[in-house]
Short mmCIF file of C-alpha atoms in Angstrom, two decimals:
data_model
loop_
_atom_site.label_atom_id
_atom_site.label_comp_id
_atom_site.label_asym_id
_atom_site.label_seq_id
_atom_site.Cartn_x
_atom_site.Cartn_y
_atom_site.Cartn_z
CA MET A 3 131.93 -54.28 79.99
CA GLY A 4 131.39 -51.80 82.82
CA LYS A 5 129.26 -49.56 80.58
CA VAL A 6 127.00 -52.42 79.52
CA ALA A 7 126.51 -53.47 83.14
CA VAL A 8 125.58 -49.91 84.08
CA CYS A 9 123.11 -49.70 81.17
CA THR A 10 121.54 -53.03 82.09
CA ALA A 11 121.17 -51.89 85.69
CA ALA A 12 119.50 -48.68 84.52
CA VAL A 13 117.10 -50.64 82.27
CA CYS A 14 116.28 -52.98 85.18
CA ALA A 15 115.64 -50.04 87.51
CA ALA A 16 113.39 -48.40 84.90
CA ALA A 17 111.50 -51.68 84.44
CA VAL A 18 111.05 -52.04 88.21
CA CYS A 19 109.80 -48.44 88.40
CA ALA A 20 107.37 -49.04 85.51
CA ALA A 21 106.10 -52.25 87.12
CA ALA A 22 105.69 -50.48 90.46
CA ALA A 23 103.82 -47.64 88.75
CA LEU A 24 101.60 -50.22 87.02
CA VAL A 25 100.80 -51.86 90.37
CA VAL A 26 100.02 -48.46 91.93
CA ARG A 27 97.87 -47.52 88.91
CA HIS A 28 96.09 -50.90 89.09
CA ARG A 29 95.54 -50.43 92.83
CA MET A 30 94.24 -46.91 92.26
CA ARG A 31 92.03 -48.15 89.45
CA SER A 32 90.76 -51.10 91.46
CA SER A 33 90.27 -48.92 94.53
CA GLY A 34 88.45 -46.47 92.25
CA ARG A 35 86.34 -49.34 90.96
CA TRP A 36 85.71 -50.54 94.48
CA ALA A 37 84.71 -47.04 95.58
CA LYS A 38 82.28 -46.91 92.63
CA ALA A 39 80.80 -50.32 93.55
CA MET A 40 80.43 -49.18 97.17
CA ALA A 41 78.72 -45.98 96.01
CA ILE A 42 76.19 -48.08 94.03
CA LEU A 43 75.57 -50.26 97.10
CA GLU A 44 75.13 -47.26 99.41
CA GLU A 45 72.77 -45.57 96.98
CA LEU A 46 70.65 -48.76 96.82
CA GLU A 47 70.60 -49.00 100.62
CA ASP A 48 69.44 -45.39 100.84
CA LYS A 49 66.70 -45.75 98.17
CA CYS A 50 65.42 -49.03 99.67
CA GLY A 51 65.20 -47.53 103.15
CA THR A 52 62.06 -48.47 105.10
CA PRO A 53 62.16 -46.50 108.37
CA THR A 54 59.15 -47.02 110.65
CA GLY A 55 57.62 -43.67 109.66
CA LYS A 56 57.63 -44.56 105.96
CA LEU A 57 56.08 -47.99 106.68
CA ARG A 58 53.28 -46.32 108.62
CA GLN A 59 52.60 -44.09 105.60
CA VAL A 60 52.44 -47.19 103.37
CA ALA A 61 50.02 -48.88 105.83
CA ASP A 62 47.80 -45.76 105.94
CA ALA A 63 47.79 -45.59 102.12
CA MET A 64 46.83 -49.31 101.96
CA ALA A 65 43.87 -48.71 104.33
CA VAL A 66 42.72 -45.68 102.27
CA GLU A 67 42.87 -47.69 99.02
CA MET A 68 40.92 -50.53 100.67
CA HIS A 69 38.10 -48.11 101.56
CA ALA A 70 38.10 -46.70 98.01
CA GLY A 71 38.05 -50.15 96.41
CA LEU A 72 35.09 -51.23 98.57
CA ALA A 73 33.17 -48.04 97.75
CA SER A 74 32.99 -48.49 93.99
CA GLU A 75 34.21 -50.66 91.11
CA GLY A 76 37.36 -49.12 89.69
CA GLY A 77 37.59 -46.72 92.64
CA SER A 78 41.09 -47.90 93.53
CA LYS A 79 44.17 -49.69 92.24
CA LEU A 80 43.06 -52.38 94.71
CA LYS A 81 40.23 -54.33 93.05
CA MET A 82 38.76 -55.47 96.43
CA ILE A 83 36.84 -58.26 94.70
CA ILE A 84 33.70 -59.56 96.42
CA SER A 85 34.29 -63.31 96.62
CA TYR A 86 30.70 -64.33 97.54
CA VAL A 87 32.28 -66.48 100.27
CA ASP A 88 30.08 -65.55 103.24
CA ASN A 89 30.51 -68.74 105.27
CA LEU A 90 33.98 -69.82 106.31
CA PRO A 91 34.49 -73.33 107.73
CA THR A 92 33.73 -73.75 111.44
CA GLY A 93 35.16 -77.22 112.07
CA ASP A 94 31.70 -78.78 112.29
CA GLU A 95 31.71 -79.87 108.64
CA ARG A 96 31.10 -83.55 107.95
CA GLY A 97 31.15 -85.75 104.87
CA SER A 98 33.33 -86.20 101.82
CA PHE A 99 34.16 -83.32 99.50
CA TYR A 100 36.28 -82.85 96.40
CA ALA A 101 38.62 -80.10 95.25
CA LEU A 102 40.06 -79.23 91.86
CA ASP A 103 43.08 -76.92 91.79
CA LEU A 104 43.85 -75.47 88.35
CA GLY A 105 46.55 -72.83 88.35
CA GLY A 106 49.23 -73.81 85.87
CA THR A 107 50.51 -76.58 83.63
CA ASN A 108 49.42 -79.22 86.19
CA PHE A 109 46.18 -79.54 88.08
CA ARG A 110 45.36 -81.46 91.25
CA VAL A 111 42.26 -83.38 92.18
CA LEU A 112 41.70 -84.04 95.85
CA ARG A 113 39.13 -85.55 98.18
CA VAL A 114 38.82 -85.09 101.92
CA LEU A 115 36.74 -86.83 104.52
CA LEU A 116 35.60 -84.41 107.22
CA GLY A 117 34.60 -85.80 110.60
CA GLY A 118 33.32 -82.75 112.49
CA LYS A 119 34.98 -81.22 115.57
CA GLU A 120 36.40 -84.53 116.86
CA LYS A 121 37.90 -86.08 113.72
CA ARG A 122 38.56 -82.92 111.66
CA VAL A 123 40.16 -83.92 108.31
CA ALA A 124 39.86 -87.65 108.92
CA LYS A 125 41.36 -88.63 105.58
CA GLN A 126 42.59 -87.06 102.35
CA GLU A 127 43.85 -88.30 99.00
CA PHE A 128 45.01 -86.45 95.89
CA GLU A 129 46.41 -86.91 92.43
CA GLU A 130 48.36 -84.54 90.17
CA VAL A 131 47.79 -84.49 86.42
CA SER A 132 49.86 -82.77 83.71
CA ILE A 133 47.99 -80.86 81.02
CA PRO A 134 49.17 -81.74 77.47
CA PRO A 135 50.59 -78.55 75.87
CA ASP A 136 48.16 -78.67 72.90
CA LEU A 137 45.19 -78.44 75.31
CA MET A 138 46.56 -75.16 76.74
CA ILE A 139 45.99 -73.47 73.37
CA GLY A 140 43.06 -75.56 72.06
CA THR A 141 39.36 -75.28 72.82
CA SER A 142 37.45 -74.85 76.06
CA ASP A 143 35.62 -78.18 75.53
CA ALA A 144 38.87 -80.07 74.98
CA LEU A 145 40.51 -78.70 78.15
CA PHE A 146 37.52 -79.18 80.44
CA ASP A 147 36.68 -82.62 79.00
CA PHE A 148 40.25 -83.68 79.81
CA ILE A 149 39.91 -82.33 83.38
CA ALA A 150 36.45 -83.92 83.85
CA ASP A 151 37.76 -87.25 82.60
CA ALA A 152 40.66 -87.16 85.10
CA LEU A 153 38.20 -86.23 87.86
CA LYS A 154 35.92 -89.15 86.94
CA LYS A 155 38.84 -91.61 87.03
CA PHE A 156 39.79 -90.24 90.45
CA VAL A 157 36.21 -90.59 91.74
CA ASP A 158 36.19 -94.19 90.47
CA THR A 159 39.01 -95.02 92.93
CA GLU A 160 36.90 -93.78 95.87
CA GLY A 161 37.07 -96.12 98.89
CA GLU A 162 34.12 -97.20 101.06
CA ASP A 163 34.86 -94.40 103.58
CA TYR A 164 34.00 -91.70 101.06
CA HIS A 165 30.67 -93.04 99.81
CA LEU A 166 27.81 -90.58 100.05
CA SER A 167 24.37 -91.36 101.38
CA PRO A 168 21.84 -92.28 98.64
CA GLY A 169 20.50 -89.41 96.53
CA ARG A 170 23.29 -87.08 97.60
CA GLN A 171 25.38 -85.35 94.93
CA ARG A 172 29.16 -85.05 95.19
CA GLU A 173 30.33 -81.46 95.76
CA LEU A 174 33.51 -79.77 94.59
CA GLY A 175 35.55 -76.71 95.56
CA PHE A 176 37.20 -75.29 92.42
CA THR A 177 40.40 -73.26 92.83
CA PHE A 178 40.93 -71.42 89.56
CA SER A 179 44.02 -69.20 89.67
CA PHE A 180 43.35 -67.00 86.64
CA PRO A 181 41.60 -63.60 86.50
CA VAL A 182 37.83 -64.12 86.88
CA LYS A 183 34.89 -61.73 87.28
CA GLN A 184 32.97 -63.57 89.97
CA THR A 185 29.17 -63.35 89.82
CA SER A 186 28.20 -65.74 92.66
CA ILE A 187 29.83 -68.26 94.99
CA ALA A 188 29.81 -70.80 92.14
CA SER A 189 30.05 -68.79 88.93
CA GLY A 190 32.50 -66.41 87.32
CA ALA A 191 33.49 -65.26 83.84
CA LEU A 192 37.10 -65.72 82.71
CA VAL A 193 38.67 -62.29 82.12
CA LYS A 194 41.89 -63.52 80.46
CA TRP A 195 44.30 -66.42 80.49
CA THR A 196 47.85 -66.18 81.92
CA LYS A 197 50.73 -68.66 82.53
CA GLY A 198 50.96 -69.95 78.95
CA PHE A 199 47.25 -70.70 78.41
CA SER A 200 45.49 -69.21 75.38
CA ILE A 201 42.03 -70.68 74.79
CA GLU A 202 40.08 -67.97 73.02
CA ASP A 203 36.60 -69.48 73.20
CA ALA A 204 36.74 -69.70 77.02
CA VAL A 205 37.34 -65.96 77.57
CA GLY A 206 34.15 -64.29 78.83
CA GLN A 207 32.56 -67.67 79.60
CA ASP A 208 31.41 -68.89 83.02
CA ILE A 209 34.22 -71.25 84.04
CA VAL A 210 31.97 -73.29 86.32
CA GLY A 211 29.45 -73.67 83.47
CA GLU A 212 32.21 -74.94 81.16
CA LEU A 213 33.39 -77.50 83.73
CA THR A 214 29.81 -78.57 84.55
CA LYS A 215 29.03 -79.29 80.85
CA SER A 216 32.16 -81.46 80.68
CA LEU A 217 31.22 -83.32 83.90
CA GLU A 218 27.84 -84.09 82.35
CA ARG A 219 29.48 -85.30 79.12
CA VAL A 220 31.67 -87.81 81.02
CA GLY A 221 28.70 -88.90 83.14
CA LEU A 222 29.93 -87.61 86.51
CA ASP A 223 27.21 -86.30 88.83
CA MET A 224 29.10 -83.57 90.69
CA ARG A 225 28.20 -79.99 91.61
CA VAL A 226 30.67 -77.10 91.91
CA ALA A 227 29.80 -75.61 95.31
CA ALA A 228 32.49 -72.90 95.42
CA LEU A 229 34.73 -71.14 92.89
CA VAL A 230 37.71 -69.56 94.70
CA ASN A 231 41.34 -68.52 94.35
CA ASP A 232 44.27 -69.84 96.38
CA THR A 233 44.32 -66.87 98.81
CA ILE A 234 40.70 -67.47 99.80
CA GLY A 235 41.44 -71.19 100.10
CA THR A 236 44.29 -70.34 102.47
CA LEU A 237 41.91 -68.20 104.54
CA ALA A 238 39.40 -71.09 104.69
CA GLY A 239 42.08 -73.60 105.72
CA GLY A 240 43.36 -71.19 108.37
CA ARG A 241 39.86 -70.50 109.75
CA TYR A 242 39.13 -74.27 109.91
CA ASP A 243 42.15 -74.68 112.20
CA ASN A 244 41.61 -71.48 114.18
CA PRO A 245 38.39 -69.42 114.53
CA ASP A 246 40.46 -66.24 115.13
CA VAL A 247 41.86 -66.19 111.56
CA ILE A 248 40.74 -62.91 109.95
CA ALA A 249 43.02 -62.65 106.90
CA ALA A 250 45.29 -64.65 104.63
CA VAL A 251 48.41 -63.54 102.77
CA ILE A 252 50.21 -65.43 100.02
CA LEU A 253 53.88 -64.62 99.53
CA GLY A 254 55.20 -66.87 96.81
CA THR A 255 56.00 -66.28 93.14
CA GLY A 256 53.30 -63.61 93.32
CA THR A 257 51.48 -62.11 96.28
CA ASN A 258 47.90 -61.47 97.34
CA ALA A 259 45.77 -61.01 100.44
CA ALA A 260 42.16 -61.76 101.40
CA TYR A 261 40.31 -60.90 104.59
CA VAL A 262 36.92 -61.08 106.29
CA GLU A 263 34.97 -57.82 105.99
CA ARG A 264 31.71 -56.77 107.63
CA ALA A 265 29.11 -56.98 104.85
CA HIS A 266 27.61 -53.56 105.70
CA ALA A 267 31.07 -51.97 105.24
CA ILE A 268 31.02 -52.73 101.49
CA PRO A 269 29.18 -49.80 99.80
CA LYS A 270 29.47 -51.41 96.33
CA TRP A 271 27.60 -54.55 97.51
CA HIS A 272 24.02 -54.23 96.26
CA GLY A 273 22.63 -57.68 97.04
CA LEU A 274 20.89 -58.91 100.16
CA LEU A 275 23.20 -58.88 103.17
CA PRO A 276 24.39 -62.43 103.88
CA LYS A 277 23.02 -64.13 107.01
CA SER A 278 26.54 -64.39 108.46
CA GLY A 279 26.93 -60.59 108.15
CA GLU A 280 30.38 -61.21 106.68
CA MET A 281 31.99 -61.34 103.27
CA VAL A 282 35.46 -62.44 102.23
CA ILE A 283 37.21 -59.81 100.10
CA ASN A 284 39.94 -60.77 97.64
CA MET A 285 42.13 -57.65 97.73
CA GLU A 286 44.42 -58.38 94.75
CA TRP A 287 46.93 -56.33 96.74
CA GLY A 288 49.81 -56.99 94.32
CA ASN A 289 48.42 -54.06 92.32
CA PHE A 290 48.74 -51.61 95.24
CA ARG A 291 50.88 -48.57 94.59
CA SER A 292 51.62 -45.41 96.50
CA SER A 293 54.04 -42.49 96.34
CA HIS A 294 55.34 -43.74 99.71
CA LEU A 295 56.74 -46.99 98.26
CA PRO A 296 60.55 -46.80 98.16
CA LEU A 297 61.12 -47.46 94.44
CA THR A 298 64.58 -47.52 92.85
CA GLU A 299 65.80 -47.09 89.25
CA TYR A 300 66.06 -50.92 89.08
CA ASP A 301 62.38 -51.39 89.98
CA ILE A 302 61.29 -48.76 87.47
CA ALA A 303 63.38 -50.28 84.65
CA MET A 304 62.15 -53.79 85.51
CA ASP A 305 58.54 -52.58 85.42
CA VAL A 306 59.04 -50.88 82.02
CA ASP A 307 60.50 -54.13 80.59
CA SER A 308 57.73 -56.30 82.07
CA LEU A 309 54.69 -57.80 80.33
CA ASN A 310 52.41 -55.54 82.43
CA PRO A 311 54.07 -52.11 82.79
CA GLY A 312 52.49 -49.92 85.48
CA GLU A 313 50.63 -52.88 87.01
CA GLN A 314 51.36 -55.04 90.08
CA ILE A 315 53.91 -52.55 91.48
CA PHE A 316 53.64 -53.84 95.08
CA GLU A 317 54.07 -57.43 93.84
CA LYS A 318 57.16 -56.43 91.85
CA ILE A 319 59.03 -55.27 94.96
CA ILE A 320 57.94 -57.88 97.51
CA SER A 321 57.32 -61.21 95.76
CA GLY A 322 59.44 -64.19 94.80
CA MET A 323 59.26 -63.77 91.05
CA TYR A 324 61.08 -60.44 91.18
CA LEU A 325 63.57 -60.25 94.09
CA GLY A 326 66.29 -62.22 92.27
CA GLU A 327 65.79 -60.11 89.13
CA ILE A 328 66.27 -56.87 91.11
CA LEU A 329 69.56 -58.30 92.45
CA ARG A 330 70.67 -59.20 88.90
CA ARG A 331 69.98 -55.66 87.71
CA VAL A 332 72.07 -54.14 90.54
CA LEU A 333 74.95 -56.56 89.81
CA CYS A 334 74.71 -55.66 86.10
CA ARG A 335 75.21 -51.99 86.91
CA MET A 336 78.13 -52.82 89.24
CA ALA A 337 79.70 -54.99 86.52
CA ASP A 338 79.20 -52.30 83.90
CA GLU A 339 80.17 -49.17 85.83
CA ALA A 340 82.56 -50.53 88.46
CA ALA A 341 84.05 -53.58 86.68
CA PHE A 342 82.81 -55.55 89.69
CA PHE A 343 83.53 -58.91 88.03
CA GLY A 344 86.54 -57.85 85.96
CA ASP A 345 86.93 -55.84 82.76
CA THR A 346 83.89 -57.25 80.95
CA VAL A 347 80.30 -57.77 82.01
CA PRO A 348 79.75 -61.54 82.32
CA PRO A 349 77.39 -62.49 79.41
CA LYS A 350 75.09 -64.63 81.57
CA LEU A 351 74.48 -61.68 83.90
CA LYS A 352 72.72 -59.92 81.02
CA ILE A 353 69.96 -62.56 80.82
CA PRO A 354 66.74 -61.32 82.52
CA PHE A 355 65.42 -63.53 85.35
CA ILE A 356 68.42 -65.90 85.20
CA LEU A 357 69.01 -65.19 88.90
CA ARG A 358 65.99 -66.61 90.70
CA THR A 359 64.90 -65.82 94.25
CA PRO A 360 65.76 -69.35 95.56
CA HIS A 361 69.37 -68.69 94.37
CA MET A 362 69.32 -65.33 96.17
CA SER A 363 67.95 -66.95 99.32
CA ALA A 364 70.70 -69.62 99.26
CA MET A 365 73.38 -66.89 98.99
CA HIS A 366 71.74 -64.76 101.70
CA HIS A 367 71.65 -67.71 104.11
CA ASP A 368 75.30 -68.73 103.48
CA THR A 369 77.01 -69.07 106.88
CA SER A 370 80.34 -70.56 105.70
CA SER A 371 83.42 -68.53 106.58
CA ASP A 372 84.49 -68.20 102.92
CA LEU A 373 80.90 -67.78 101.64
CA LYS A 374 81.31 -70.96 99.60
CA VAL A 375 77.62 -71.07 98.57
CA VAL A 376 77.80 -67.55 97.12
CA GLY A 377 80.89 -68.57 95.12
CA SER A 378 79.29 -71.74 93.75
CA LYS A 379 76.01 -69.99 92.80
CA LEU A 380 77.93 -67.29 90.90
CA LYS A 381 79.91 -70.00 89.10
CA ASP A 382 77.01 -72.36 88.34
CA ILE A 383 74.39 -69.80 87.32
CA LEU A 384 76.37 -66.84 85.99
CA GLU A 385 79.65 -68.58 85.05
CA ILE A 386 81.57 -66.10 87.20
CA SER A 387 84.50 -67.84 88.87
CA ASN A 388 87.35 -66.81 91.19
CA THR A 389 85.43 -64.15 93.10
CA SER A 390 87.10 -62.65 96.16
CA LEU A 391 85.62 -62.94 99.63
CA LYS A 392 85.22 -59.15 99.59
CA THR A 393 83.06 -59.41 96.43
CA ARG A 394 80.94 -62.21 97.92
CA LYS A 395 80.32 -60.19 101.07
CA VAL A 396 78.94 -57.33 98.95
CA ILE A 397 76.56 -59.76 97.23
CA VAL A 398 75.23 -60.98 100.59
CA GLU A 399 74.73 -57.36 101.59
CA LEU A 400 72.73 -56.69 98.40
CA CYS A 401 70.54 -59.74 99.13
CA GLU A 402 69.91 -58.30 102.60
CA ILE A 403 68.93 -54.85 101.32
CA ILE A 404 66.52 -56.13 98.62
CA SER A 405 64.84 -58.88 100.65
CA ILE A 406 64.46 -56.87 103.87
CA ARG A 407 62.81 -54.02 101.97
CA GLY A 408 60.31 -56.56 100.55
CA ALA A 409 59.63 -58.16 103.94
CA ARG A 410 59.15 -54.83 105.72
CA LEU A 411 56.76 -53.58 103.02
CA ALA A 412 54.75 -56.82 103.25
CA ALA A 413 54.46 -56.20 107.00
CA ALA A 414 53.25 -52.64 106.29
CA GLY A 415 50.61 -54.09 103.96
CA ILE A 416 49.38 -56.39 106.75
CA LEU A 417 49.28 -53.41 109.13
CA GLY A 418 47.08 -51.63 106.55
CA VAL A 419 44.58 -54.53 106.65
CA LEU A 420 44.60 -54.55 110.48
CA LYS A 421 44.01 -50.76 110.48
CA LYS A 422 41.04 -51.12 108.12
CA LEU A 423 39.54 -53.66 110.54
CA GLY A 424 40.36 -51.58 113.64
CA ARG A 425 42.60 -54.34 114.97
CA ASP A 426 45.88 -52.42 115.06
CA THR A 427 45.42 -51.02 118.58
CA VAL A 428 44.71 -52.41 122.05
CA LYS A 429 41.18 -51.68 123.23
CA GLU A 430 40.51 -51.22 126.91
CA GLY A 431 39.29 -54.41 128.58
CA GLU A 432 39.13 -56.31 125.28
CA LYS A 433 41.03 -59.54 124.68
CA GLN A 434 40.85 -60.14 120.96
CA SER A 435 43.24 -62.28 118.96
CA SER A 436 43.79 -61.59 115.25
CA VAL A 437 45.40 -64.41 113.33
CA ILE A 438 46.88 -63.99 109.84
CA ALA A 439 47.21 -67.22 107.83
CA MET A 440 50.32 -67.11 105.62
CA ASP A 441 51.35 -69.35 102.74
CA GLY A 442 53.66 -69.35 99.73
CA GLY A 443 57.19 -70.51 98.98
CA LEU A 444 58.82 -67.14 99.69
CA TYR A 445 57.33 -67.01 103.19
CA GLU A 446 57.93 -70.71 103.84
CA HIS A 447 61.49 -71.11 102.53
CA TYR A 448 63.22 -67.68 102.69
CA THR A 449 63.77 -67.61 106.47
CA LYS A 450 65.47 -64.20 106.65
CA PHE A 451 62.50 -62.74 104.73
CA SER A 452 59.81 -64.26 106.98
CA ASN A 453 61.75 -63.41 110.17
CA ALA A 454 62.08 -59.78 109.03
CA LEU A 455 58.37 -59.62 108.19
CA GLU A 456 57.36 -60.85 111.63
CA SER A 457 59.77 -58.63 113.56
CA THR A 458 58.69 -55.58 111.49
CA LEU A 459 55.04 -56.24 112.31
CA LYS A 460 55.95 -56.30 116.03
CA GLU A 461 57.90 -53.04 115.62
CA LEU A 462 54.92 -51.36 113.91
CA LEU A 463 52.25 -52.64 116.30
CA GLY A 464 54.04 -52.04 119.60
CA GLU A 465 52.02 -53.35 122.54
CA ALA A 466 49.17 -54.37 120.20
CA SER A 467 51.48 -57.01 118.72
CA ASP A 468 50.61 -59.38 121.59
CA SER A 469 47.16 -59.85 120.08
CA ILE A 470 48.39 -60.48 116.50
CA VAL A 471 49.51 -63.96 115.50
CA ILE A 472 50.99 -65.13 112.20
CA THR A 473 50.45 -68.79 111.39
CA HIS A 474 51.53 -70.93 108.46
CA SER A 475 48.47 -72.34 106.68
CA ASN A 476 49.46 -74.92 104.14
CA ASP A 477 47.67 -76.10 100.99
CA GLY A 478 44.83 -73.61 100.86
CA SER A 479 44.34 -74.28 97.16
CA GLY A 480 43.60 -77.96 97.91
CA VAL A 481 42.14 -78.69 101.31
CA GLY A 482 40.93 -75.07 101.65
CA ALA A 483 38.84 -75.40 98.48
CA ALA A 484 37.30 -78.67 99.69
CA LEU A 485 36.46 -76.98 103.02
CA LEU A 486 34.74 -74.14 101.15
CA ALA A 487 32.68 -76.69 99.22
CA ALA A 488 31.65 -78.06 102.64
CA SER A 489 30.78 -74.64 104.13
CA HIS A 490 28.72 -73.78 101.01
CA SER A 491 27.12 -77.21 100.60
CA GLN A 492 23.54 -77.38 99.25
CA TYR A 493 22.75 -79.78 102.10
CA LEU A 494 23.60 -77.38 104.96
CA GLU A 495 20.04 -76.05 105.29
CA VAL A 496 18.69 -79.60 105.48
CA GLU A 497 21.15 -80.55 108.22
CA ASP A 498 20.60 -77.35 110.23
CA SER A 499 16.80 -77.65 110.27
#
């Protein structure tokens, strides 16, 4: 009996020792895993670094590329497209004008009543129409006939306020958010379709010509006065509200910038200089790239896997379509190399673009003590449950690193534009105000991003920051397009004389 008891005690002691060793090994392994995860985080933080000196180099490179793009076609990664918009709204515009905003699977038709300096936008009405999927891959006539028909129905609901004086034609601002080679203020050839459209017979055609033929077929007497993109619309809307607006930046799913250039500073412009002496330039700045951009292995891999490798590099590190995907790629590596979410990589985490920037923003802005929002996003989107607070804190830190890099680089881009215009320094005895009109969901809804952008601009500009103002200019693709129809109306000459 005594021997058995002794044996049992020995077995128990051995079992306790084995269990203790297992716990120690598990702790060592998990601390090893944790150290590996921390090493990945620290490496990311280092590679995404945007010290002031680096941002200045990015701004200088942006200004250099702007000069090159204005000098000759194809002279730069920045296309610096001449928009033919040489008159921005002044606030004096009067009358009723229409806008058509076509940029995706829906389009909007809009009318505004402008009442000059006193009444401004006296009234506005709009309607949104979904495009049937078969029309997105059909013929040019079918798509534009459908749009013209919707526009005619909308015009038919026009109230007394909007009626034009006899003999006067209705005028339309057309926001067309696809690549176009513009040939005048109201003409441009479609370069290619994006966003799920594939209408072969429209490629290479003048988009305004196609719409005009359809308007004639449905019996609507309306002239397209301006063909623009949403960034230029934002600039027009901003200028209408504030004469000091000199540039517009969109930070949404994608990103772009447009600004007002002196016409004689555009060597590739061969036409007559416009009377205003100014020309709006559509930078297409998403395509900017420079050796000074702090790129990581995640950015490079994402670019290689994208539909447009080697293109839109600036857009891929600062805009809403990509920030969540960069976060997913970092988490994938942590899951794979540091067992960050347990012994296997969660299957959902392997799906590209499953983690969207609004999800990232929600996690980044989580102020609850247990980071409840982070936990629920991981569970709902990635099916990762039971995460520790320590794990959630790391995820918030990753959101911070990725989004702040994007915001600070966007600020450097804006500094580049200000440098090109000579508005980045204080001039003796000169009181000039430079206003940048901003729009886009990323800027509007990701508060930590927009706050970082604005504080970085202050940091870069120093005392000159007092003369730079950032303002939110909403709905450039709608009201802005109608305002551009007004500032490029065929009746302006008549009214001025």
